[in-house]
Short mmCIF file of C-alpha atoms in Angstrom, two decimals:
data_model
loop_
_atom_site.label_atom_id
_atom_site.label_comp_id
_atom_site.label_asym_id
_atom_site.label_seq_id
_atom_site.Cartn_x
_atom_site.Cartn_y
_atom_site.Cartn_z
CA UNK A 1 -35.98 43.30 25.71
CA UNK A 2 -38.28 40.30 25.62
CA UNK A 3 -37.14 36.70 25.88
CA UNK A 4 -36.21 35.21 22.47
CA UNK A 5 -39.06 33.08 21.17
CA UNK A 6 -36.96 30.94 18.83
CA UNK A 7 -33.39 29.91 18.07
CA UNK A 8 -33.43 32.30 15.12
CA UNK A 9 -34.32 35.21 17.39
CA UNK A 10 -31.60 34.15 19.85
CA UNK A 11 -29.00 33.99 17.11
CA UNK A 12 -30.06 37.34 15.69
CA UNK A 13 -29.10 38.87 19.03
CA UNK A 14 -25.63 37.41 18.79
CA UNK A 15 -24.62 40.16 16.35
CA UNK A 16 -24.23 43.35 18.40
CA UNK A 17 -25.80 46.39 16.71
CA UNK A 18 -22.54 48.25 17.21
CA UNK A 19 -20.80 45.69 15.00
CA UNK A 20 -23.58 45.37 12.45
CA UNK A 21 -23.32 49.08 11.67
CA UNK A 22 -19.56 49.19 11.13
CA UNK A 23 -18.22 49.85 7.67
CA UNK A 24 -15.03 48.65 6.02
CA UNK A 25 -13.15 51.88 6.70
CA UNK A 26 -13.79 51.84 10.44
CA UNK A 27 -12.69 48.22 10.67
CA UNK A 28 -9.50 48.83 8.73
CA UNK A 29 -8.47 51.71 10.97
CA UNK A 30 -5.82 50.54 13.39
CA UNK A 31 -4.96 47.37 11.52
CA UNK A 32 -1.31 48.29 11.75
CA UNK A 33 -1.60 48.35 15.51
CA UNK A 34 -2.94 44.83 15.46
CA UNK A 35 -0.05 43.69 13.32
CA UNK A 36 2.42 45.17 15.79
CA UNK A 37 0.77 43.31 18.63
CA UNK A 38 0.62 39.97 16.87
CA UNK A 39 4.02 40.30 15.30
CA UNK A 40 5.88 37.33 16.78
CA UNK A 41 5.32 35.27 13.66
CA UNK A 42 4.88 32.06 15.63
CA UNK A 43 2.11 30.84 13.36
CA UNK A 44 3.50 31.96 10.02
CA UNK A 45 4.14 29.15 7.60
CA UNK A 46 1.88 26.56 9.22
CA UNK A 47 0.17 26.06 5.89
CA UNK A 48 3.29 24.60 4.32
CA UNK A 49 2.65 21.39 6.21
CA UNK A 50 0.63 18.82 4.31
CA UNK A 51 -1.01 21.18 1.81
CA UNK A 52 -1.34 20.35 -1.83
CA UNK A 53 -1.01 22.92 -4.56
CA UNK A 54 -3.09 21.57 -7.43
CA UNK A 55 -6.76 21.03 -8.10
CA UNK A 56 -6.22 17.27 -7.94
CA UNK A 57 -4.69 17.45 -4.45
CA UNK A 58 -6.05 15.03 -1.90
CA UNK A 59 -4.99 17.04 1.15
CA UNK A 60 -6.17 20.12 3.03
CA UNK A 61 -4.47 21.89 5.93
CA UNK A 62 -6.28 23.06 9.04
CA UNK A 63 -5.04 25.56 11.61
CA UNK A 64 -6.44 24.51 14.98
CA UNK A 65 -6.48 26.36 18.30
CA UNK A 66 -7.96 23.33 20.08
CA UNK A 67 -4.81 22.37 21.94
CA UNK A 68 -6.29 20.88 25.12
CA UNK A 69 -6.53 17.07 25.07
CA UNK A 70 -10.32 16.71 25.00
CA UNK A 71 -11.20 19.20 22.22
CA UNK A 72 -8.10 18.15 20.28
CA UNK A 73 -9.38 14.57 20.32
CA UNK A 74 -12.84 15.71 19.19
CA UNK A 75 -11.35 17.63 16.27
CA UNK A 76 -9.33 14.55 15.31
CA UNK A 77 -12.54 12.50 15.21
CA UNK A 78 -14.33 15.14 13.11
CA UNK A 79 -11.41 15.25 10.68
CA UNK A 80 -11.36 11.45 10.49
CA UNK A 81 -15.05 11.59 9.58
CA UNK A 82 -14.27 14.09 6.82
CA UNK A 83 -11.49 11.91 5.41
CA UNK A 84 -13.77 8.86 5.35
CA UNK A 85 -16.54 10.83 3.63
CA UNK A 86 -14.37 12.66 1.09
CA UNK A 87 -11.13 10.75 0.58
CA UNK A 88 -9.30 14.00 1.31
CA UNK A 89 -6.64 13.89 4.03
CA UNK A 90 -6.75 16.80 6.50
CA UNK A 91 -3.43 17.88 8.00
CA UNK A 92 -4.23 19.52 11.34
CA UNK A 93 -1.68 22.01 12.66
CA UNK A 94 -2.50 22.50 16.34
CA UNK A 95 -1.18 25.55 18.19
CA UNK A 96 -1.77 26.56 21.82
CA UNK A 97 -5.06 28.46 21.95
CA UNK A 98 -3.62 31.66 23.40
CA UNK A 99 -0.63 31.69 21.04
CA UNK A 100 -2.92 31.14 18.08
CA UNK A 101 -5.18 34.00 19.13
CA UNK A 102 -2.42 36.49 19.84
CA UNK A 103 -0.58 35.80 16.56
CA UNK A 104 -3.53 35.45 14.21
CA UNK A 105 -2.82 38.63 12.22
CA UNK A 106 0.69 37.61 11.15
CA UNK A 107 -0.50 34.07 10.56
CA UNK A 108 -3.16 35.23 8.10
CA UNK A 109 -0.75 37.56 6.32
CA UNK A 110 1.92 34.85 6.02
CA UNK A 111 1.26 31.32 4.79
CA UNK A 112 -1.84 30.25 6.66
CA UNK A 113 -3.50 26.88 6.52
CA UNK A 114 -6.28 26.40 3.99
CA UNK A 115 -8.87 26.44 6.78
CA UNK A 116 -8.48 27.83 10.28
CA UNK A 117 -10.57 27.92 13.45
CA UNK A 118 -11.86 31.26 14.66
CA UNK A 119 -14.82 33.09 16.22
CA UNK A 120 -18.02 34.82 15.13
CA UNK A 121 -18.52 38.46 16.03
CA UNK A 122 -16.35 41.53 15.62
CA UNK A 123 -13.14 39.54 15.14
CA UNK A 124 -14.50 37.57 12.20
CA UNK A 125 -15.70 40.77 10.54
CA UNK A 126 -12.42 42.52 11.30
CA UNK A 127 -10.29 40.03 9.36
CA UNK A 128 -12.84 39.63 6.59
CA UNK A 129 -12.80 43.41 6.08
CA UNK A 130 -9.00 43.36 5.95
CA UNK A 131 -9.14 40.86 3.10
CA UNK A 132 -7.48 38.16 5.21
CA UNK A 133 -10.25 35.57 4.85
CA UNK A 134 -11.82 33.80 1.90
CA UNK A 135 -15.40 34.19 0.74
CA UNK A 136 -17.34 31.00 1.54
CA UNK A 137 -20.77 32.17 0.37
CA UNK A 138 -21.02 29.24 -2.05
CA UNK A 139 -20.44 26.83 0.85
CA UNK A 140 -23.45 28.33 2.61
CA UNK A 141 -25.53 27.46 -0.45
CA UNK A 142 -24.86 23.79 0.37
CA UNK A 143 -25.40 23.92 4.14
CA UNK A 144 -28.58 22.94 5.94
CA UNK A 145 -29.56 23.03 9.58
CA UNK A 146 -28.80 26.74 10.05
CA UNK A 147 -31.31 29.53 10.35
CA UNK A 148 -30.95 32.89 8.62
CA UNK A 149 -29.73 34.25 11.94
CA UNK A 150 -26.78 31.84 11.95
CA UNK A 151 -26.02 33.04 8.44
CA UNK A 152 -26.16 36.63 9.66
CA UNK A 153 -23.67 35.80 12.40
CA UNK A 154 -21.34 34.44 9.67
CA UNK A 155 -21.65 37.40 7.30
CA UNK A 156 -19.10 40.18 6.74
CA UNK A 157 -19.85 43.84 6.18
CA UNK A 158 -19.89 43.28 2.40
CA UNK A 159 -22.78 40.83 2.68
CA UNK A 160 -20.67 37.75 1.94
CA UNK A 161 -20.17 34.79 4.26
CA UNK A 162 -16.74 34.17 5.77
CA UNK A 163 -17.50 31.81 8.65
CA UNK A 164 -19.07 28.40 9.28
CA UNK A 165 -20.38 27.99 12.87
CA UNK A 166 -19.63 24.75 14.66
CA UNK A 167 -20.45 25.25 18.33
CA UNK A 168 -21.40 27.73 21.02
CA UNK A 169 -21.46 27.78 24.80
CA UNK A 170 -22.64 29.98 27.67
CA UNK A 171 -20.57 31.43 30.50
CA UNK A 172 -21.97 30.76 33.97
CA UNK A 173 -20.91 30.01 37.56
CA UNK A 174 -20.05 26.29 37.81
CA UNK A 175 -19.92 24.14 40.94
CA UNK A 176 -19.89 20.52 42.11
CA UNK A 177 -23.29 19.38 43.34
CA UNK A 178 -21.80 16.92 45.83
CA UNK A 179 -19.80 19.67 47.55
CA UNK A 180 -22.80 21.97 47.78
CA UNK A 181 -25.07 19.22 49.05
CA UNK A 182 -22.54 18.23 51.69
CA UNK A 183 -22.21 21.81 52.92
CA UNK A 184 -25.82 22.84 52.47
CA UNK A 185 -24.97 25.72 50.09
CA UNK A 186 -27.80 27.43 48.20
CA UNK A 187 -27.61 29.17 44.81
CA UNK A 188 -27.28 32.93 45.41
CA UNK A 189 -29.87 35.17 43.77
CA UNK A 190 -28.19 38.51 44.52
CA UNK A 191 -24.68 39.88 44.88
CA UNK A 192 -25.14 40.14 48.65
CA UNK A 193 -26.06 36.46 48.83
CA UNK A 194 -22.99 35.62 46.72
CA UNK A 195 -20.76 37.49 49.17
CA UNK A 196 -22.35 35.71 52.13
CA UNK A 197 -21.92 32.34 50.43
CA UNK A 198 -18.28 33.13 49.63
CA UNK A 199 -17.56 34.06 53.22
CA UNK A 200 -19.02 30.74 54.38
CA UNK A 201 -16.93 28.83 51.84
CA UNK A 202 -13.83 30.52 53.21
CA UNK A 203 -14.73 29.37 56.72
CA UNK A 204 -15.17 25.86 55.31
CA UNK A 205 -11.62 25.87 53.91
CA UNK A 206 -12.51 26.37 50.25
CA UNK A 207 -11.39 28.94 47.69
CA UNK A 208 -14.84 30.50 47.18
CA UNK A 209 -14.25 31.40 43.51
CA UNK A 210 -11.65 29.59 41.40
CA UNK A 211 -9.79 32.19 39.34
CA UNK A 212 -7.01 32.32 36.74
CA UNK A 213 -5.71 34.95 34.34
CA UNK A 214 -2.27 33.84 33.23
CA UNK A 215 -3.44 33.89 29.61
CA UNK A 216 -5.08 37.30 29.87
CA UNK A 217 -8.57 36.54 28.59
CA UNK A 218 -10.37 34.72 31.47
CA UNK A 219 -10.75 37.88 33.59
CA UNK A 220 -12.61 39.47 30.68
CA UNK A 221 -15.52 37.17 31.51
CA UNK A 222 -15.74 38.60 35.02
CA UNK A 223 -15.71 42.15 33.68
CA UNK A 224 -18.35 41.30 31.09
CA UNK A 225 -20.83 39.80 33.52
CA UNK A 226 -20.41 42.56 36.11
CA UNK A 227 -20.90 45.23 33.45
CA UNK A 228 -23.94 43.41 32.04
CA UNK A 229 -25.44 43.10 35.54
CA UNK A 230 -24.66 46.65 36.67
CA UNK A 231 -25.08 48.70 33.49
CA UNK A 232 -27.03 46.47 31.11
CA UNK A 233 -26.40 44.97 27.69
CA UNK A 234 -26.55 48.10 25.53
CA UNK A 235 -24.07 50.05 27.66
CA UNK A 236 -21.71 47.06 27.60
CA UNK A 237 -21.87 46.75 23.80
CA UNK A 238 -21.46 50.51 23.33
CA UNK A 239 -18.47 50.49 25.69
CA UNK A 240 -16.89 47.70 23.63
CA UNK A 241 -17.49 49.72 20.46
CA UNK A 242 -15.70 52.77 21.88
CA UNK A 243 -18.90 54.79 22.20
CA UNK A 244 -18.86 55.12 25.99
CA UNK A 245 -16.13 56.49 28.26
CA UNK A 246 -14.17 54.13 30.49
CA UNK A 247 -13.83 56.99 32.95
CA UNK A 248 -17.60 57.16 33.52
CA UNK A 249 -19.07 56.48 36.94
CA UNK A 250 -20.82 53.44 35.43
CA UNK A 251 -17.53 51.71 34.65
CA UNK A 252 -16.04 52.72 37.99
CA UNK A 253 -19.00 51.05 39.69
CA UNK A 254 -18.14 47.80 37.88
CA UNK A 255 -14.56 47.84 39.14
CA UNK A 256 -15.67 48.81 42.64
CA UNK A 257 -17.97 45.77 42.71
CA UNK A 258 -15.17 43.58 41.38
CA UNK A 259 -12.74 44.89 44.00
CA UNK A 260 -15.24 43.84 46.65
CA UNK A 261 -15.33 40.32 45.22
CA UNK A 262 -11.56 39.87 44.77
CA UNK A 263 -10.98 38.61 48.35
CA UNK A 264 -13.25 35.68 47.45
CA UNK A 265 -11.19 34.83 44.38
CA UNK A 266 -8.46 32.20 44.31
CA UNK A 267 -5.18 34.09 44.99
CA UNK A 268 -2.20 34.38 42.62
CA UNK A 269 -4.45 34.28 39.56
CA UNK A 270 -1.85 35.72 37.18
CA UNK A 271 0.31 32.64 37.57
CA UNK A 272 -2.48 30.16 36.93
CA UNK A 273 -4.10 28.87 33.72
CA UNK A 274 -7.85 28.37 33.42
CA UNK A 275 -7.26 24.62 33.32
CA UNK A 276 -5.49 24.73 36.68
CA UNK A 277 -8.31 26.78 38.19
CA UNK A 278 -10.85 24.33 36.77
CA UNK A 279 -8.89 21.47 38.31
CA UNK A 280 -9.19 23.13 41.72
CA UNK A 281 -12.97 22.97 41.25
CA UNK A 282 -12.72 19.38 40.03
CA UNK A 283 -10.58 18.47 43.07
CA UNK A 284 -13.13 20.08 45.42
CA UNK A 285 -10.68 22.75 46.56
CA UNK A 286 -12.79 25.62 45.16
CA UNK A 287 -16.50 26.17 45.56
CA UNK A 288 -17.39 28.03 42.33
CA UNK A 289 -15.88 29.03 38.99
CA UNK A 290 -17.14 31.63 36.49
CA UNK A 291 -16.20 30.22 33.09
CA UNK A 292 -17.59 28.86 29.84
CA UNK A 293 -19.19 25.45 29.47
CA UNK A 294 -15.78 24.17 28.34
CA UNK A 295 -14.88 23.89 32.04
CA UNK A 296 -16.37 20.38 31.70
CA UNK A 297 -13.25 19.37 29.74
CA UNK A 298 -11.34 19.21 33.02
CA UNK A 299 -13.77 16.72 34.60
CA UNK A 300 -13.69 12.95 34.18
CA UNK A 301 -16.58 11.23 32.42
CA UNK A 302 -17.89 9.84 35.70
CA UNK A 303 -17.86 13.35 37.22
CA UNK A 304 -19.94 15.08 34.52
CA UNK A 305 -23.21 14.50 36.37
CA UNK A 306 -21.75 16.17 39.46
CA UNK A 307 -21.13 19.43 37.60
CA UNK A 308 -23.83 22.09 37.67
CA UNK A 309 -24.08 25.86 37.22
CA UNK A 310 -26.13 28.98 37.86
CA UNK A 311 -26.15 32.27 36.02
CA UNK A 312 -24.33 35.10 37.77
CA UNK A 313 -26.76 36.66 40.26
CA UNK A 314 -28.65 39.91 39.99
CA UNK A 315 -27.03 43.16 41.09
CA UNK A 316 -29.60 45.73 39.93
CA UNK A 317 -33.23 44.60 40.03
CA UNK A 318 -34.13 46.96 37.17
CA UNK A 319 -31.59 45.15 34.94
CA UNK A 320 -31.99 41.60 36.21
CA UNK A 321 -29.84 38.57 35.50
CA UNK A 322 -30.84 37.41 32.02
CA UNK A 323 -27.91 38.72 29.94
CA UNK A 324 -24.85 36.53 29.40
CA UNK A 325 -21.86 35.74 27.20
CA UNK A 326 -22.47 32.90 24.71
CA UNK A 327 -19.70 32.89 22.06
CA UNK A 328 -19.83 31.01 18.73
CA UNK A 329 -16.79 29.05 17.50
CA UNK A 330 -16.27 27.80 13.97
CA UNK A 331 -14.11 27.77 10.86
CA UNK A 332 -12.90 30.23 8.22
CA UNK A 333 -10.95 29.88 4.99
CA UNK A 334 -7.66 31.59 4.12
CA UNK A 335 -7.87 34.29 1.45
CA UNK A 336 -5.74 32.21 -0.95
CA UNK A 337 -5.86 28.57 0.15
CA UNK A 338 -3.49 26.18 -1.58
CA UNK A 339 -6.44 23.93 -2.33
CA UNK A 340 -9.60 26.03 -2.38
CA UNK A 341 -11.81 23.19 -3.59
CA UNK A 342 -10.70 20.93 -0.76
CA UNK A 343 -10.97 23.76 1.77
CA UNK A 344 -14.59 24.33 0.79
CA UNK A 345 -15.35 20.62 0.92
CA UNK A 346 -13.97 20.59 4.47
CA UNK A 347 -16.04 23.62 5.44
CA UNK A 348 -19.16 22.00 4.04
CA UNK A 349 -18.43 18.91 6.14
CA UNK A 350 -17.68 20.70 9.43
CA UNK A 351 -20.94 22.59 8.94
CA UNK A 352 -22.91 19.38 8.44
CA UNK A 353 -25.07 17.49 10.90
CA UNK A 354 -22.69 14.51 10.55
CA UNK A 355 -19.81 16.54 12.00
CA UNK A 356 -22.11 17.95 14.68
CA UNK A 357 -23.19 14.43 15.65
CA UNK A 358 -19.56 13.45 16.17
CA UNK A 359 -19.11 16.43 18.46
CA UNK A 360 -22.24 15.62 20.46
CA UNK A 361 -21.02 12.06 21.04
CA UNK A 362 -17.56 13.08 22.15
CA UNK A 363 -17.66 16.53 23.79
CA UNK A 364 -19.89 17.32 26.79
CA UNK A 365 -18.40 20.81 27.03
CA UNK A 366 -20.13 22.57 24.15
CA UNK A 367 -23.40 22.94 22.22
CA UNK A 368 -23.46 22.23 18.49
CA UNK A 369 -24.68 24.92 16.11
CA UNK A 370 -26.33 22.73 13.47
CA UNK A 371 -29.99 22.28 14.38
CA UNK A 372 -30.17 19.05 12.39
CA UNK A 373 -27.85 17.27 14.80
CA UNK A 374 -29.08 14.53 17.11
CA UNK A 375 -28.83 16.19 20.51
CA UNK A 376 -30.52 13.36 22.39
CA UNK A 377 -27.05 12.48 23.61
CA UNK A 378 -26.60 15.80 25.39
CA UNK A 379 -25.71 15.48 29.05
CA UNK A 380 -27.97 17.06 31.65
CA UNK A 381 -25.45 19.90 31.85
CA UNK A 382 -25.60 20.53 28.10
CA UNK A 383 -29.40 20.49 28.11
CA UNK A 384 -29.43 22.99 30.97
CA UNK A 385 -26.90 25.16 29.12
CA UNK A 386 -29.05 25.15 25.99
CA UNK A 387 -32.05 26.17 28.11
CA UNK A 388 -30.02 28.95 29.72
CA UNK A 389 -29.03 30.39 26.35
CA UNK A 390 -32.60 30.11 25.11
CA UNK A 391 -33.92 32.03 28.12
CA UNK A 392 -31.38 34.85 27.91
CA UNK A 393 -32.75 38.27 26.99
CA UNK A 394 -29.44 39.64 25.68
CA UNK A 395 -26.39 37.71 24.52
CA UNK A 396 -22.84 39.00 24.10
CA UNK A 397 -20.02 37.23 22.27
CA UNK A 398 -17.30 37.90 24.91
CA UNK A 399 -15.16 40.99 25.45
CA UNK A 400 -12.32 40.17 23.06
CA UNK A 401 -14.81 39.24 20.33
CA UNK A 402 -17.09 42.26 20.79
CA UNK A 403 -14.37 44.89 20.49
CA UNK A 404 -11.35 45.65 18.33
CA UNK A 405 -8.66 42.97 18.58
CA UNK A 406 -5.90 45.54 19.10
CA UNK A 407 -7.81 47.24 21.92
CA UNK A 408 -8.58 43.96 23.68
CA UNK A 409 -5.02 42.68 23.52
CA UNK A 410 -2.88 45.77 23.98
CA UNK A 411 -5.08 47.67 26.44
CA UNK A 412 -7.65 45.52 28.21
CA UNK A 413 -5.52 42.47 29.02
CA UNK A 414 -2.73 44.43 30.77
CA UNK A 415 -5.27 46.76 32.42
CA UNK A 416 -7.27 43.92 33.96
CA UNK A 417 -4.12 42.18 35.11
CA UNK A 418 -2.91 45.42 36.68
CA UNK A 419 -6.27 45.72 38.46
CA UNK A 420 -6.02 42.16 39.78
CA UNK A 421 -2.55 42.92 41.19
CA UNK A 422 -3.55 46.31 42.62
CA UNK A 423 -7.28 47.10 42.78
CA UNK A 424 -6.77 50.34 44.72
CA UNK A 425 -6.08 52.84 41.89
CA UNK A 426 -9.22 52.32 39.83
CA UNK A 427 -9.42 55.96 38.76
CA UNK A 428 -5.91 56.02 37.35
CA UNK A 429 -6.45 52.69 35.61
CA UNK A 430 -9.64 53.82 33.89
CA UNK A 431 -8.04 57.10 32.78
CA UNK A 432 -5.24 55.11 31.17
CA UNK A 433 -7.72 52.82 29.39
CA UNK A 434 -9.75 55.77 28.12
CA UNK A 435 -6.69 57.61 26.78
CA UNK A 436 -5.49 54.52 24.91
CA UNK A 437 -8.99 53.82 23.65
CA UNK A 438 -9.23 57.28 22.09
CA UNK A 439 -6.00 56.70 20.21
CA UNK A 440 -7.02 53.27 18.93
CA UNK A 441 -10.63 54.06 18.00
CA UNK A 442 -9.83 57.34 16.21
CA UNK A 443 -9.81 56.99 12.42
#
């Protein structure tokens, strides 16, 4: 596939063909399984807080998964901008990101907030198809600064829009320039060079690769990039869609390569959050970290210029190293918001260039989606990240956004954590994944 020539072409590639072809029936299959997984009810009833019930209400509730200090502060500033512009008071209900994600199904079936934060990709379409999100097509009629491709990434299987994009970010291998300059490290171009570099970092007293998987999802990024490098984009997307067998030699090769890299990873990953792993990079205890651009949240303002990255190196020269994960984050509306008019006013605002400008000024860890925003304030890291995304030949949304939510949470998370604990029985692990996949993906 050729390099995208424009932002529109880049964004068009954000919607995997395996998702674009799904119909309502195939999405609805297995919804009960998702409900069982997300059945703790921790988010149910959030919408009771601060929501008005009439058309003259001056409040709107927002369910936020931005629980870390930096993004939480940015959201607060965006919401303050909305209140100033509209006179409507947003009540933000913030829940730990992982808790929010794992309990989203019950939340949406209970008493959700008027507006909630979520992701583009399969997971947006999944809940739209289940009737758990509100149609915001009329909001899109008022938005500017988005190409048709952004609109496509926000569209459900019925042709209506259910999502307003706010930001996106690439996954890459991050490092501190000062550490690398001091040690004379060079960016690896191949997997062999990465292994050699990691061995040298070990000799120098560093954790070669910072690593954490306490929350279950970070390890998905490692699987994604290895599969993209070893088997290519289309195989990866087809595997996520249940069209390829996990027991194939192609998938085994991914886990074999990962097993070879595990000795370079920070130990005891299952007891560590991504923030703690990022802090080991920030504290110069680790040499590299494969994560999203949001890793910059764990660095002080005066350290931002010392943070740099490279895309994960080539493994197969016939496939190259141009594919990557670059997820889109944004907002959706509940199916029956208490104040629909206010919810849509908020969505129109968060999709505006004014809201994007606030994000640019306050968050060096993401890229804004609205093309009308003033991005002259981007840090060098953000500019490089935007260039990386623009040069990618294929772009995935991230494992748990490119596949069924129930499969990602009930099968992949425990399987990857089992692999991290014991990478020796790859065959048995992949057989277990495949058997569970067949059950979940069968209508």
